[in-house]
Short mmCIF file of C-alpha atoms in Angstrom, two decimals:
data_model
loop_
_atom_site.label_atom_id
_atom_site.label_comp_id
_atom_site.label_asym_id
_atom_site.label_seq_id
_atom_site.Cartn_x
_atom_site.Cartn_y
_atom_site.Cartn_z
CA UNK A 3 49.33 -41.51 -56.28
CA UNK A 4 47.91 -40.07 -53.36
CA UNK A 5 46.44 -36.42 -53.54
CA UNK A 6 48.26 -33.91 -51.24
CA UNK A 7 47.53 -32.88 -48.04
CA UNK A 8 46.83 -28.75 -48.15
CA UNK A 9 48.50 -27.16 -45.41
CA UNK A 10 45.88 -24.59 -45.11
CA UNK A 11 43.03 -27.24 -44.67
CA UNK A 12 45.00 -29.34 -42.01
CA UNK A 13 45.21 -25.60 -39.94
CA UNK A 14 41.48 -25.36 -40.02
CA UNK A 15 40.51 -28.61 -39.11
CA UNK A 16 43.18 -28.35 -35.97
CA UNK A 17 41.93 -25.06 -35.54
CA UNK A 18 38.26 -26.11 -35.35
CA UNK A 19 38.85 -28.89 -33.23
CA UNK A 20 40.76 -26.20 -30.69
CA UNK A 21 37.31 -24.41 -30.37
CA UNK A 22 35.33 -26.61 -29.69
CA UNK A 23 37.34 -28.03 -26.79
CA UNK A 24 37.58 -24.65 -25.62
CA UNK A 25 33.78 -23.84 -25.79
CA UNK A 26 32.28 -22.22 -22.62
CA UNK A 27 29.81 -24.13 -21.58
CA UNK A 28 26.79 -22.43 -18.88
CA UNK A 29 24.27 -24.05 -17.40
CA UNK A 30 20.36 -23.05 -16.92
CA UNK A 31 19.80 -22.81 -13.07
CA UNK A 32 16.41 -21.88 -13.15
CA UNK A 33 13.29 -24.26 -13.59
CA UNK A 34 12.59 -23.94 -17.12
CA UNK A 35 13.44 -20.82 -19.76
CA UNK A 36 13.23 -20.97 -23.22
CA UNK A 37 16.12 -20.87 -26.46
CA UNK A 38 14.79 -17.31 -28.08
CA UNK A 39 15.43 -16.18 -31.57
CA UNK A 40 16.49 -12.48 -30.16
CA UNK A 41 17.88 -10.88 -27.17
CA UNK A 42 14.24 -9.89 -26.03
CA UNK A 43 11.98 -11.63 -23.22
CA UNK A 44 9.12 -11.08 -25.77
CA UNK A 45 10.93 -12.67 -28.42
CA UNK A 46 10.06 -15.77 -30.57
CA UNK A 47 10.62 -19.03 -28.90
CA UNK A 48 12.75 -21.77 -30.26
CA UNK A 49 13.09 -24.65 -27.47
CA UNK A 50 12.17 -24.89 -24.02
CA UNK A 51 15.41 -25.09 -21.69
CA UNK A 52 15.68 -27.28 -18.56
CA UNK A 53 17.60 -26.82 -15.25
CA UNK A 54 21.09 -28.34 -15.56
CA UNK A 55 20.96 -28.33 -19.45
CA UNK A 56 24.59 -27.52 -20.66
CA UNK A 57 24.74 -24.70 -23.24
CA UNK A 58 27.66 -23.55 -25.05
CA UNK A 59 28.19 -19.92 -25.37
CA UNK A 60 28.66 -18.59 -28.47
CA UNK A 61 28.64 -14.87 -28.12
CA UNK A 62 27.44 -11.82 -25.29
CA UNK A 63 25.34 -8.59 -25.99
CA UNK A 64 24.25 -6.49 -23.02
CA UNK A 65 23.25 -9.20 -20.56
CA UNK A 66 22.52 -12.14 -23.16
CA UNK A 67 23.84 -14.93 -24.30
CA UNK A 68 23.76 -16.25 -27.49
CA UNK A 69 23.74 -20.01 -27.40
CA UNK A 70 23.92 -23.52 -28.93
CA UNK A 71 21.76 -26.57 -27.60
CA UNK A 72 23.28 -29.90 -27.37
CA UNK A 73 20.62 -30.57 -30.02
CA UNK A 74 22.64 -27.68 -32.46
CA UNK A 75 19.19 -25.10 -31.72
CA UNK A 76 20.94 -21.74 -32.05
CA UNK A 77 19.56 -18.52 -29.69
CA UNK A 78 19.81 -16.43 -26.57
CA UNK A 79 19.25 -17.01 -23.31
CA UNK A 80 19.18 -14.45 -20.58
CA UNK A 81 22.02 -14.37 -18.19
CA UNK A 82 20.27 -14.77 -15.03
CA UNK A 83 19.06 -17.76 -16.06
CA UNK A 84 22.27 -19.38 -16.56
CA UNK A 85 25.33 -20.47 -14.26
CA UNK A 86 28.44 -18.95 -15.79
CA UNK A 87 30.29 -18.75 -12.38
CA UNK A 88 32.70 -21.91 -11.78
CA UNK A 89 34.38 -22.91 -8.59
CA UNK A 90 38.27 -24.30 -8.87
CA UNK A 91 38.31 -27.77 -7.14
CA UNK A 92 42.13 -28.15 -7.94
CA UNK A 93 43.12 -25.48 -5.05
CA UNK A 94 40.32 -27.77 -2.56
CA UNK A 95 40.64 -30.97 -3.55
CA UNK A 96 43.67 -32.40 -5.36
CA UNK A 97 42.40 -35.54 -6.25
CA UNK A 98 40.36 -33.75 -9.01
CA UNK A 99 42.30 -31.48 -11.34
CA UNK A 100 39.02 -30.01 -12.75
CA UNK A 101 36.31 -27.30 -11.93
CA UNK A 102 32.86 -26.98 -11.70
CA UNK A 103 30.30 -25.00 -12.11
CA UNK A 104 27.83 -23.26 -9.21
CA UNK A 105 25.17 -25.22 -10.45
CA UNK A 106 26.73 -28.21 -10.18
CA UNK A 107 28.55 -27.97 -6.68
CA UNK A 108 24.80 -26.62 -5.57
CA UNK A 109 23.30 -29.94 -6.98
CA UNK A 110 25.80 -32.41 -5.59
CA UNK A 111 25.55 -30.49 -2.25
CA UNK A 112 21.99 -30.86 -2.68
CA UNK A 113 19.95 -28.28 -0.61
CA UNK A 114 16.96 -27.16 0.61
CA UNK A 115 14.43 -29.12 -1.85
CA UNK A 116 11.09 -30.49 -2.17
CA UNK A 117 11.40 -33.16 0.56
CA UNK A 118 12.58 -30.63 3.22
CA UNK A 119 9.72 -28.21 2.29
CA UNK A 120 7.29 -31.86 3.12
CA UNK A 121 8.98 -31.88 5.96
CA UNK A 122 8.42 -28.19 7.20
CA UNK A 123 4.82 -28.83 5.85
CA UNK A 124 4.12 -31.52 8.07
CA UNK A 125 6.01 -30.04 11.53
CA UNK A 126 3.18 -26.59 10.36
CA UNK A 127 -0.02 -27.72 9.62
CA UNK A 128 -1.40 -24.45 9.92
CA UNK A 129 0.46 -23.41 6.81
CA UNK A 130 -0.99 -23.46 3.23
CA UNK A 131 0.35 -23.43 0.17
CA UNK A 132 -2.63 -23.30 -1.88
CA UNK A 133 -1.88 -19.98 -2.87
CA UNK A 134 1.42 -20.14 -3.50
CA UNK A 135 1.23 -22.74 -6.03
CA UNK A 136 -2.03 -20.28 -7.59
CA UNK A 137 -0.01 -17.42 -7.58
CA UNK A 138 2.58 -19.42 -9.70
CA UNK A 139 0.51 -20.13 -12.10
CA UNK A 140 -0.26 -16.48 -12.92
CA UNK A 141 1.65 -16.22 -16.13
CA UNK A 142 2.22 -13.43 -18.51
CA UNK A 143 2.73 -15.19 -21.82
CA UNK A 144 5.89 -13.61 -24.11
CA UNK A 145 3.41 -12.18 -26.66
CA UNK A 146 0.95 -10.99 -24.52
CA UNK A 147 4.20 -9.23 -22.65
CA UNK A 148 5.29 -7.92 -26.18
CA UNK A 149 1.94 -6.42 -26.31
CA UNK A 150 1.49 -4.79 -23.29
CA UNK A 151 4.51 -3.35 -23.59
CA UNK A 152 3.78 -1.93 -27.42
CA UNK A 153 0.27 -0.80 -25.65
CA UNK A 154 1.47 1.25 -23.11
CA UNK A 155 4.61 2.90 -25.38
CA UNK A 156 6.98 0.93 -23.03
CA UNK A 157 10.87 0.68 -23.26
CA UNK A 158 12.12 0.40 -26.84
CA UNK A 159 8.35 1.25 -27.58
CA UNK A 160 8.50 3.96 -25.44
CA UNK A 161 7.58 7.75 -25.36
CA UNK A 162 9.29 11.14 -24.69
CA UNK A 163 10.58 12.43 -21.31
CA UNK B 26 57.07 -29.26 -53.87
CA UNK B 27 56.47 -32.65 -52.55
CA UNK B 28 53.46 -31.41 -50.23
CA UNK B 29 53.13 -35.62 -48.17
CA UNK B 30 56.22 -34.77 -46.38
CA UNK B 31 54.46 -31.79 -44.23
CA UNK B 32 52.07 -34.22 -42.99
CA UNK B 33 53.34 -36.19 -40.30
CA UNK B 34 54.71 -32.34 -38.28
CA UNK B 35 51.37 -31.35 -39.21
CA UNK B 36 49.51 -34.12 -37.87
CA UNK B 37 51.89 -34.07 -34.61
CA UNK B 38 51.52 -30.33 -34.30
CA UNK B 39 47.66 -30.85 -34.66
CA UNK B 40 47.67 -33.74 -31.88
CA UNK B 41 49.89 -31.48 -29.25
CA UNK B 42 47.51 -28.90 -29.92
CA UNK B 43 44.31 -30.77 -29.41
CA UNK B 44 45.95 -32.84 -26.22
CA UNK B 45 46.98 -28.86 -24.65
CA UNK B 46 43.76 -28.09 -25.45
CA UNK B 47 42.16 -30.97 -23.98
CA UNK B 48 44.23 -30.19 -21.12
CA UNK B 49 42.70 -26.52 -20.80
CA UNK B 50 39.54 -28.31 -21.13
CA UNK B 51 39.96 -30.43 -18.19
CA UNK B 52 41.02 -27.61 -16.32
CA UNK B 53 38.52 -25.03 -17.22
CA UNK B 54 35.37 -28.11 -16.70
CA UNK B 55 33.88 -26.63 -19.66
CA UNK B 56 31.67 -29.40 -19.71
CA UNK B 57 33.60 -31.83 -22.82
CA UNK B 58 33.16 -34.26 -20.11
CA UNK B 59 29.95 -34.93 -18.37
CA UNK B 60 29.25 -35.23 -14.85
CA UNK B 61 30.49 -38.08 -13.99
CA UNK B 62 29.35 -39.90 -10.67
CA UNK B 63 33.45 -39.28 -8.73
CA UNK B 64 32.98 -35.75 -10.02
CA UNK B 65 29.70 -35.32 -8.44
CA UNK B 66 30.87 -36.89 -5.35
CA UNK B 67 34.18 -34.97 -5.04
CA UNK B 68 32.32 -31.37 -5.72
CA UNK B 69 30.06 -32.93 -3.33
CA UNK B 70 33.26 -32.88 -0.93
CA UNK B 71 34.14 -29.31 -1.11
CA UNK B 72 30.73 -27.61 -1.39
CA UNK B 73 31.33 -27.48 1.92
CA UNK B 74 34.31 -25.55 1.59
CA UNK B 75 33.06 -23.61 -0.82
CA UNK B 76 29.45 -22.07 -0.01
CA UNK B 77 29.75 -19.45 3.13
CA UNK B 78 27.93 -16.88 1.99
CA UNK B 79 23.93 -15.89 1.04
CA UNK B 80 25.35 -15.47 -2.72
CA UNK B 81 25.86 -19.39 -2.38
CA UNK B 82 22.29 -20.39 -2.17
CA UNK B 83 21.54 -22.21 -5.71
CA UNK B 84 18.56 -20.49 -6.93
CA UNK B 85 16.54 -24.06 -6.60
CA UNK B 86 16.85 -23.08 -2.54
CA UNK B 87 16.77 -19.60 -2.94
CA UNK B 88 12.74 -20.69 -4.45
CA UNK B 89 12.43 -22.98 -1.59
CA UNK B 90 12.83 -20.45 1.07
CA UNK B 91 10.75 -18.09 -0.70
CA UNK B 92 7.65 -20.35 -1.00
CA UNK B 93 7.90 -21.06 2.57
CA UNK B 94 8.29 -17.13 3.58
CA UNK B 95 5.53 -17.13 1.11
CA UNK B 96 3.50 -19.58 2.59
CA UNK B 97 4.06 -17.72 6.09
CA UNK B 98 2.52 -14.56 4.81
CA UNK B 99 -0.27 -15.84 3.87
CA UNK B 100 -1.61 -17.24 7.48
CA UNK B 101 -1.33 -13.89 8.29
CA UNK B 102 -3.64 -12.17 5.89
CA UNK B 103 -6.60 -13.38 3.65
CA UNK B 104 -6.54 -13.21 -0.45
CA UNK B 105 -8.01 -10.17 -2.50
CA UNK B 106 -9.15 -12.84 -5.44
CA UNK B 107 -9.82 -10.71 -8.16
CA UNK B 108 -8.62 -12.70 -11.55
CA UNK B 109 -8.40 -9.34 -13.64
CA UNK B 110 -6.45 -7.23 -11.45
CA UNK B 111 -3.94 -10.13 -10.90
CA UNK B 112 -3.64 -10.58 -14.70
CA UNK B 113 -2.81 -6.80 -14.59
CA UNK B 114 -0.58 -6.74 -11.88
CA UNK B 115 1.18 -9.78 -13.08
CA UNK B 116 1.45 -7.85 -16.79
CA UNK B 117 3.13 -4.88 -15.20
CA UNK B 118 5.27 -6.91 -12.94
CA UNK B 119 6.83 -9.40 -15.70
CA UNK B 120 7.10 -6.17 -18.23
CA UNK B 121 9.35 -4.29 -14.99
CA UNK B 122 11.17 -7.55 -14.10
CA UNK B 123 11.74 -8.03 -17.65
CA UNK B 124 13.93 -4.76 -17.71
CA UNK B 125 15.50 -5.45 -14.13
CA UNK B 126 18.82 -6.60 -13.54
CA UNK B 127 17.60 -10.17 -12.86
CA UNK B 128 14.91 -11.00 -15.21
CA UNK B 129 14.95 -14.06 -14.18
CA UNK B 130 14.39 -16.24 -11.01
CA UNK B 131 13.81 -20.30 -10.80
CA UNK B 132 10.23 -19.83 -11.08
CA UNK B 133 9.82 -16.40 -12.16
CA UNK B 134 7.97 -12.84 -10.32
CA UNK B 135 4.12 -13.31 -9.64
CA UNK B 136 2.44 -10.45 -7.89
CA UNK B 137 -1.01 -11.38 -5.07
CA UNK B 138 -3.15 -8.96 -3.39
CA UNK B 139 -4.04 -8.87 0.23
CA UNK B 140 -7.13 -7.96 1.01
CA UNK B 141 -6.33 -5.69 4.41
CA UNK B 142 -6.49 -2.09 4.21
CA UNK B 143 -3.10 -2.12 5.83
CA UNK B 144 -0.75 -0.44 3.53
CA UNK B 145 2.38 -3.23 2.51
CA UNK B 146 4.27 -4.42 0.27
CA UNK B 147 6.55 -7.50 0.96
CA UNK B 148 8.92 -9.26 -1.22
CA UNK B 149 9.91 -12.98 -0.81
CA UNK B 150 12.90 -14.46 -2.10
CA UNK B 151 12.96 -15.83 -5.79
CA UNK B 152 10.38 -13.49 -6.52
CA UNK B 153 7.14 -13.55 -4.45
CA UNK B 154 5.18 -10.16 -4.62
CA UNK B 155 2.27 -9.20 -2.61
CA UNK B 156 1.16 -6.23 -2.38
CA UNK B 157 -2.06 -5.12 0.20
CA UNK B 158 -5.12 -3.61 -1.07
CA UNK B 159 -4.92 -0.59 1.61
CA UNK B 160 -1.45 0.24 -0.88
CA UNK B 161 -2.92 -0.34 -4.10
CA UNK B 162 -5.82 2.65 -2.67
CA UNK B 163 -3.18 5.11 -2.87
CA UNK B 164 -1.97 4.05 -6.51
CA UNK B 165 -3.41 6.75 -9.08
CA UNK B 166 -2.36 5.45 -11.96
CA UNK B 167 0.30 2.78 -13.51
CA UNK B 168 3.67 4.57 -13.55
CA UNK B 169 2.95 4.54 -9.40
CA UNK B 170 2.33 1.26 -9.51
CA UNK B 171 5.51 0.15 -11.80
CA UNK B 172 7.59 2.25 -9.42
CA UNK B 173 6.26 0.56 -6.14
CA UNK B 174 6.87 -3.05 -8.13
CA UNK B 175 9.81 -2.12 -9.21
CA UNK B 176 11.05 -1.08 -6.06
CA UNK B 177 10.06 -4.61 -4.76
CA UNK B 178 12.25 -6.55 -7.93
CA UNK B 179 15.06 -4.58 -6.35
CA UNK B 180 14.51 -5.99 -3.08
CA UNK B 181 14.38 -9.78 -4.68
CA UNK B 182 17.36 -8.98 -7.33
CA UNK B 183 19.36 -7.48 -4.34
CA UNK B 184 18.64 -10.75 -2.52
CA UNK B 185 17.98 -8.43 0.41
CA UNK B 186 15.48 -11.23 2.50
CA UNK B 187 18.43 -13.78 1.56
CA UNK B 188 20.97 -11.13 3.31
CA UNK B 189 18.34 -11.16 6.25
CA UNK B 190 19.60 -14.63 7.08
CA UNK B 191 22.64 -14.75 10.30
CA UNK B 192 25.75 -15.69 8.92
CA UNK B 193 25.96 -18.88 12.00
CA UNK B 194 22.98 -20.22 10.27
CA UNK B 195 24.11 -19.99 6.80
CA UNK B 196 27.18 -21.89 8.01
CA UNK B 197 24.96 -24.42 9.94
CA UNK B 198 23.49 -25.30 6.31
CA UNK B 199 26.12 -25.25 4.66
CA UNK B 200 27.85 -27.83 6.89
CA UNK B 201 24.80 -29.54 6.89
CA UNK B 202 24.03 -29.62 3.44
CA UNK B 203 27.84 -30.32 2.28
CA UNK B 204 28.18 -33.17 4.13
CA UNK B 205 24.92 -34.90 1.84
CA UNK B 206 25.47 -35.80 -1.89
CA UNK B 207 22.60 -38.44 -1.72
CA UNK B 208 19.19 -37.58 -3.65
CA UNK B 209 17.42 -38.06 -1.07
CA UNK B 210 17.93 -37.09 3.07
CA UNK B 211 17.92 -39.93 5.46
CA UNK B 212 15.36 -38.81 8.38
CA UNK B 213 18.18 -37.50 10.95
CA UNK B 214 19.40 -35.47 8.31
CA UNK B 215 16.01 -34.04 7.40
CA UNK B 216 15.17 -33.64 10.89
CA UNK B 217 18.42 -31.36 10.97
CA UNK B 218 18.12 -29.61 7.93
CA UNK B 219 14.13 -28.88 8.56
CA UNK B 220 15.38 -27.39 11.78
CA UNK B 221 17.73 -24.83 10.14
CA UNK B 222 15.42 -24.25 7.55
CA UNK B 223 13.10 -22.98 10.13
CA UNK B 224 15.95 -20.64 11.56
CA UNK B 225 16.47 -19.13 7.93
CA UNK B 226 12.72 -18.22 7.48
CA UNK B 227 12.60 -17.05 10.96
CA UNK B 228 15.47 -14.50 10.15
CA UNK B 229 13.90 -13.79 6.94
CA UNK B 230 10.34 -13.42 8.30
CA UNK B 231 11.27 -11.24 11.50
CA UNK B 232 13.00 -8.72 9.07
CA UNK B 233 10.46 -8.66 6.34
CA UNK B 234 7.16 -8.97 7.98
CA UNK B 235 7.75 -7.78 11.62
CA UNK B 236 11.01 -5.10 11.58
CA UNK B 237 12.10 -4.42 8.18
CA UNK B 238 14.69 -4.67 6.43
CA UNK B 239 17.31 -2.57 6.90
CA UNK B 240 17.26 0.81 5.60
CA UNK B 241 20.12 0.86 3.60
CA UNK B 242 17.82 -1.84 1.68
CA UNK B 243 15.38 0.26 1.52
CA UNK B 244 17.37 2.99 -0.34
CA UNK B 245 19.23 0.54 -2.39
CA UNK B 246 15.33 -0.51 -3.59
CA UNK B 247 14.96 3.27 -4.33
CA UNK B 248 17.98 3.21 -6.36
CA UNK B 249 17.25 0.12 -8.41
CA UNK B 250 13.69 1.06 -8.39
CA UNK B 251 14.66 4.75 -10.10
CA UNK B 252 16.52 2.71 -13.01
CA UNK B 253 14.55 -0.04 -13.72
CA UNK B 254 11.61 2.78 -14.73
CA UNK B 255 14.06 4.67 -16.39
CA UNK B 256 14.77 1.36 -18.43
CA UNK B 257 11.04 1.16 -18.89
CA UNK B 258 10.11 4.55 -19.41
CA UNK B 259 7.76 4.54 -17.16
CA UNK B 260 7.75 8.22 -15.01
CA UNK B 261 10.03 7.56 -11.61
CA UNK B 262 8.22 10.30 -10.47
CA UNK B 263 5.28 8.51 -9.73
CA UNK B 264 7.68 6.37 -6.68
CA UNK B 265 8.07 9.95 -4.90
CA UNK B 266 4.27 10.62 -5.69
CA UNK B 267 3.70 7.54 -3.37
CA UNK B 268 5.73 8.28 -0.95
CA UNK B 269 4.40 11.86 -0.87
CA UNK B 270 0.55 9.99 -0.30
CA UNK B 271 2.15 8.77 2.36
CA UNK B 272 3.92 11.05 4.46
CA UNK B 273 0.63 12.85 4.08
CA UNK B 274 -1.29 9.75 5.22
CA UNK B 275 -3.32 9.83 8.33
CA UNK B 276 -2.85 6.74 9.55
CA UNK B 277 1.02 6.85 9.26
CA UNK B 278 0.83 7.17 13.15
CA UNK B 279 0.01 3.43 13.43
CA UNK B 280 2.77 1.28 14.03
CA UNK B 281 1.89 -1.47 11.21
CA UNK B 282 2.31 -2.72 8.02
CA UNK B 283 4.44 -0.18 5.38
CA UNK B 284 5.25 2.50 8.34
CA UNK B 285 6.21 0.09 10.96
CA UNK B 286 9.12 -1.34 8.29
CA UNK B 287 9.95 1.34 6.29
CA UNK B 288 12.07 4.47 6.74
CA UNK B 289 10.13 7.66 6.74
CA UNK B 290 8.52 8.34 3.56
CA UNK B 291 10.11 12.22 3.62
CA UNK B 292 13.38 10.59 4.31
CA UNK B 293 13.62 8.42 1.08
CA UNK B 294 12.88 11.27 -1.16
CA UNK B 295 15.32 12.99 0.16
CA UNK B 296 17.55 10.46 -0.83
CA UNK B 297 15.84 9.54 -4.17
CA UNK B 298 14.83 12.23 -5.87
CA UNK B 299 17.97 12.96 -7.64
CA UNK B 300 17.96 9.44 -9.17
CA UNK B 301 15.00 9.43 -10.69
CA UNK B 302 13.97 10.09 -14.21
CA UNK B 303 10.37 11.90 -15.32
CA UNK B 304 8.86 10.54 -18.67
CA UNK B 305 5.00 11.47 -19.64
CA UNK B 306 2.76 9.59 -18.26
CA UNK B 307 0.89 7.99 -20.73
CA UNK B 308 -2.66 7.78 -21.10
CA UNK B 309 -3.23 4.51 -22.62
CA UNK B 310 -1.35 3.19 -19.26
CA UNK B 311 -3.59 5.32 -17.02
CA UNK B 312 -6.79 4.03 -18.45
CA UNK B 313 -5.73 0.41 -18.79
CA UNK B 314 -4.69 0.40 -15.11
CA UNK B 315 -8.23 2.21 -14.16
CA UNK B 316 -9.97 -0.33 -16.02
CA UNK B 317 -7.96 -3.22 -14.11
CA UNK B 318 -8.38 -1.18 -10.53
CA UNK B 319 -12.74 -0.68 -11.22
CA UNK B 320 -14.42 -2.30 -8.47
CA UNK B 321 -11.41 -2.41 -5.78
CA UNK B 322 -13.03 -2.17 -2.69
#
């Protein structure tokens, strides 16, 4: 005889399956960022992020976003560095009863990118970008932020008025 | 009770609810399906439609234009190469942006010094700082510093040098740039976009390095400037401090640099000193930023 199916089981499963279809997915729009175990910039880092990696967003606390990789890595992500905005291509384009997001349209659309910035290179010869790419590499590593920050008695390490 | 016969309703109540919520899926492009090539080429279709305004520019371009404004600053004045200080400034500038409301840009704040005794401070989209020697000489201590930084983060999270840009050639791009879902330009429509790239820095550059922006940037800048400190702790006071310097300073009769596109120095107190917030100013700071400023010339 076959065992029973339990009513209450079948409603979790079903309900399960509802959320994750109904995720809300972002995407990271900036270069690179990193998956960090708290809502802090000096916090510890879990994965390096990539532009037009999908997240889903699991929860929101004061301008972050907790978030799960499609790898399962659970953590925040700062909410400038994501694309939560989406665009409604039903009401432009009825072929495609969908939406997408800003990141997307701004990728298909394409933009100004590397090869037009060759191109404006070579029309001004007198410009260099020597120190532009320099001044990029001038980073300010998370724990060495953490510690400046502790140093100086800086926001949540911070002093009287 | 016989519990097999609630299995088929609950198996076709679960299968409505996952196809409505499939549905909803679809609709809301939460991403359950990937982008698919007639998806890219359809949003390709409408971007068209859809970007008109400077809050369109993906932050990729946004970085574009601001290396190139970048790029344009520097043929007009010379490096102050000093590792340390840059570490410093850099440290101060990633602790303020950190506490901003945009912490983050495609490739992130970095702060250079010019070496001019000109007194400026410019701030390129996505995030490009520079700030002249002549204006670090009338910093006294780090809280001033922090304040005049954190005045520039408001200009680049207020996209004010993006805002700089005429709204004929934002639509010129966008036409431009709509009509293109292919990876790579073919050389008419490279020679077209370069040319209204050109036109956007020009906008950008006349405003920031010859004019100004306009001043109800520069009090906006106040404003965000005012709360990012208070967010920091760092002592607000030390913006109107700087701006006291330099209503005092002698050479605010030249018509270059900081006084050229700035409002009047008197003027902006005015406006900010009601926003911002006093803290001590601590001492570690003021040492640490006196060890970092030894040896400016």
């Amino acid at each position: 005889m076959r065992k029973p199916i339990r009513p209450a089981a079948v409603a979790v499963f079903w309900a399960a399956c509802a959320v994750l279809l109904l995720a809300e997915t972002v995407v990271v729009k900036i270069q690179s960022t990193v998956l960090r175990k708290e809502p802090k910039f000096y916090a510890q880092t879990l994965v390096n992020l990539r532009s037009g990696e999908k997240l889903e967003k699991l929860a929101s606390q004061q301008g972050w976003l907790q978030v799960r990789t499609a790898a399962g890595a659970v953590g925040w992500v700062h909410e400038s560095a994501v694309d939560t905005k989406s665009f409604n291509l039903l009401a432009m384009d009825k072929s495609m009863k969908t939406q997408a997001s800003a990141s997307e349209v701004a990728l298909a659309a394409k933009g100004f990118n590397k090869q037009v910035e060759e191109s404006y290179r070579a029309k001004h010869g007198n410009l260099s970008f020597v120190w532009v790419d320099r001044m990029l590499n001038i980073k300010v590593p998370a724990a060495e932020l953490e510690k400046f920050l502790k140093a100086g008695r800086l926001a949540e390490f911070g002093g009287a008025r | 009770m016989n519990m097999p016969r609630f299995r088929i309703p609950i198996l076709a109540v679960g299968f409505a609810l996952l196809a409505a919520s499939a549905c909803e899926t679809l609709q809301k492009g939460v991403g359950a399906i990937d982008a698919q090539s007639a998806k890219v080429q359809s949003v390709a279709k409408v971007a068209k439609q859809i970007r008109s305004t400077f809050a369109d520019i993906s932050e990729e371009e946004e970085y574009y234009i601001g290396r190139a404004v970048a790029a344009n600053i520097l043929t007009r004045y010379d490096v102050y190469n000093n590792e340390g200080l840059n570490l410093y400034l850099n440290a101060v500038g990633a602790a303020v942006a950190a506490y901003s409301d945009r912490p983050e840009t495609y490739a992130g704040y970095h702060v250079l010094v010019l070496d001019t005794d000109e007194v400026n401070a410019l701030a390129a989209p996505s995030g490009f700082i520079f700030l002249t020697r002549g204006l670090l000489k009338r910093c006294k201590d780090e809280d001033t510093l922090a304040d005049i930084l954190a005045h520039e983060i408001g200009h680049v999270c207020a996209k004010h040098g993006l805002q700089s840009i005429r709204k004929s050639r934002l639509t010129d791009a966008f036409k431009l740039l709509g009509e293109q879902a292919a990876q790579k330009y073919g050389p008419q429509e490279l020679a077209q976009l370069t040319g209204v790239f050109e036109n956007v820095l020009g906008d950008i550059a006349e405003k920031l390095i010859e004019r100004g922006y306009d001043r109800k940037y520069e009090y906006e800048a106040d404003e965000l400037a005012a709360e990012f400190a208070a967010r920091m702790r760092y002592d607000g006071g030390g913006l109107l401090d700087f701006l006291g310097t330099m209503a005092k300073d002698s050479t605010g009769s030249s018509d270059k640099g900081w006084f050229k596109t700035h409002p009047g120095p008197q003027d902006r107190i005015g406006r900010v000193k009601g926003q911002v917030k006093t803290f001590m100013r601590e001492k570690v700071r003021t040492d640490r930023f006196r060890a970092a400023f030894r040896g400016l010339k």
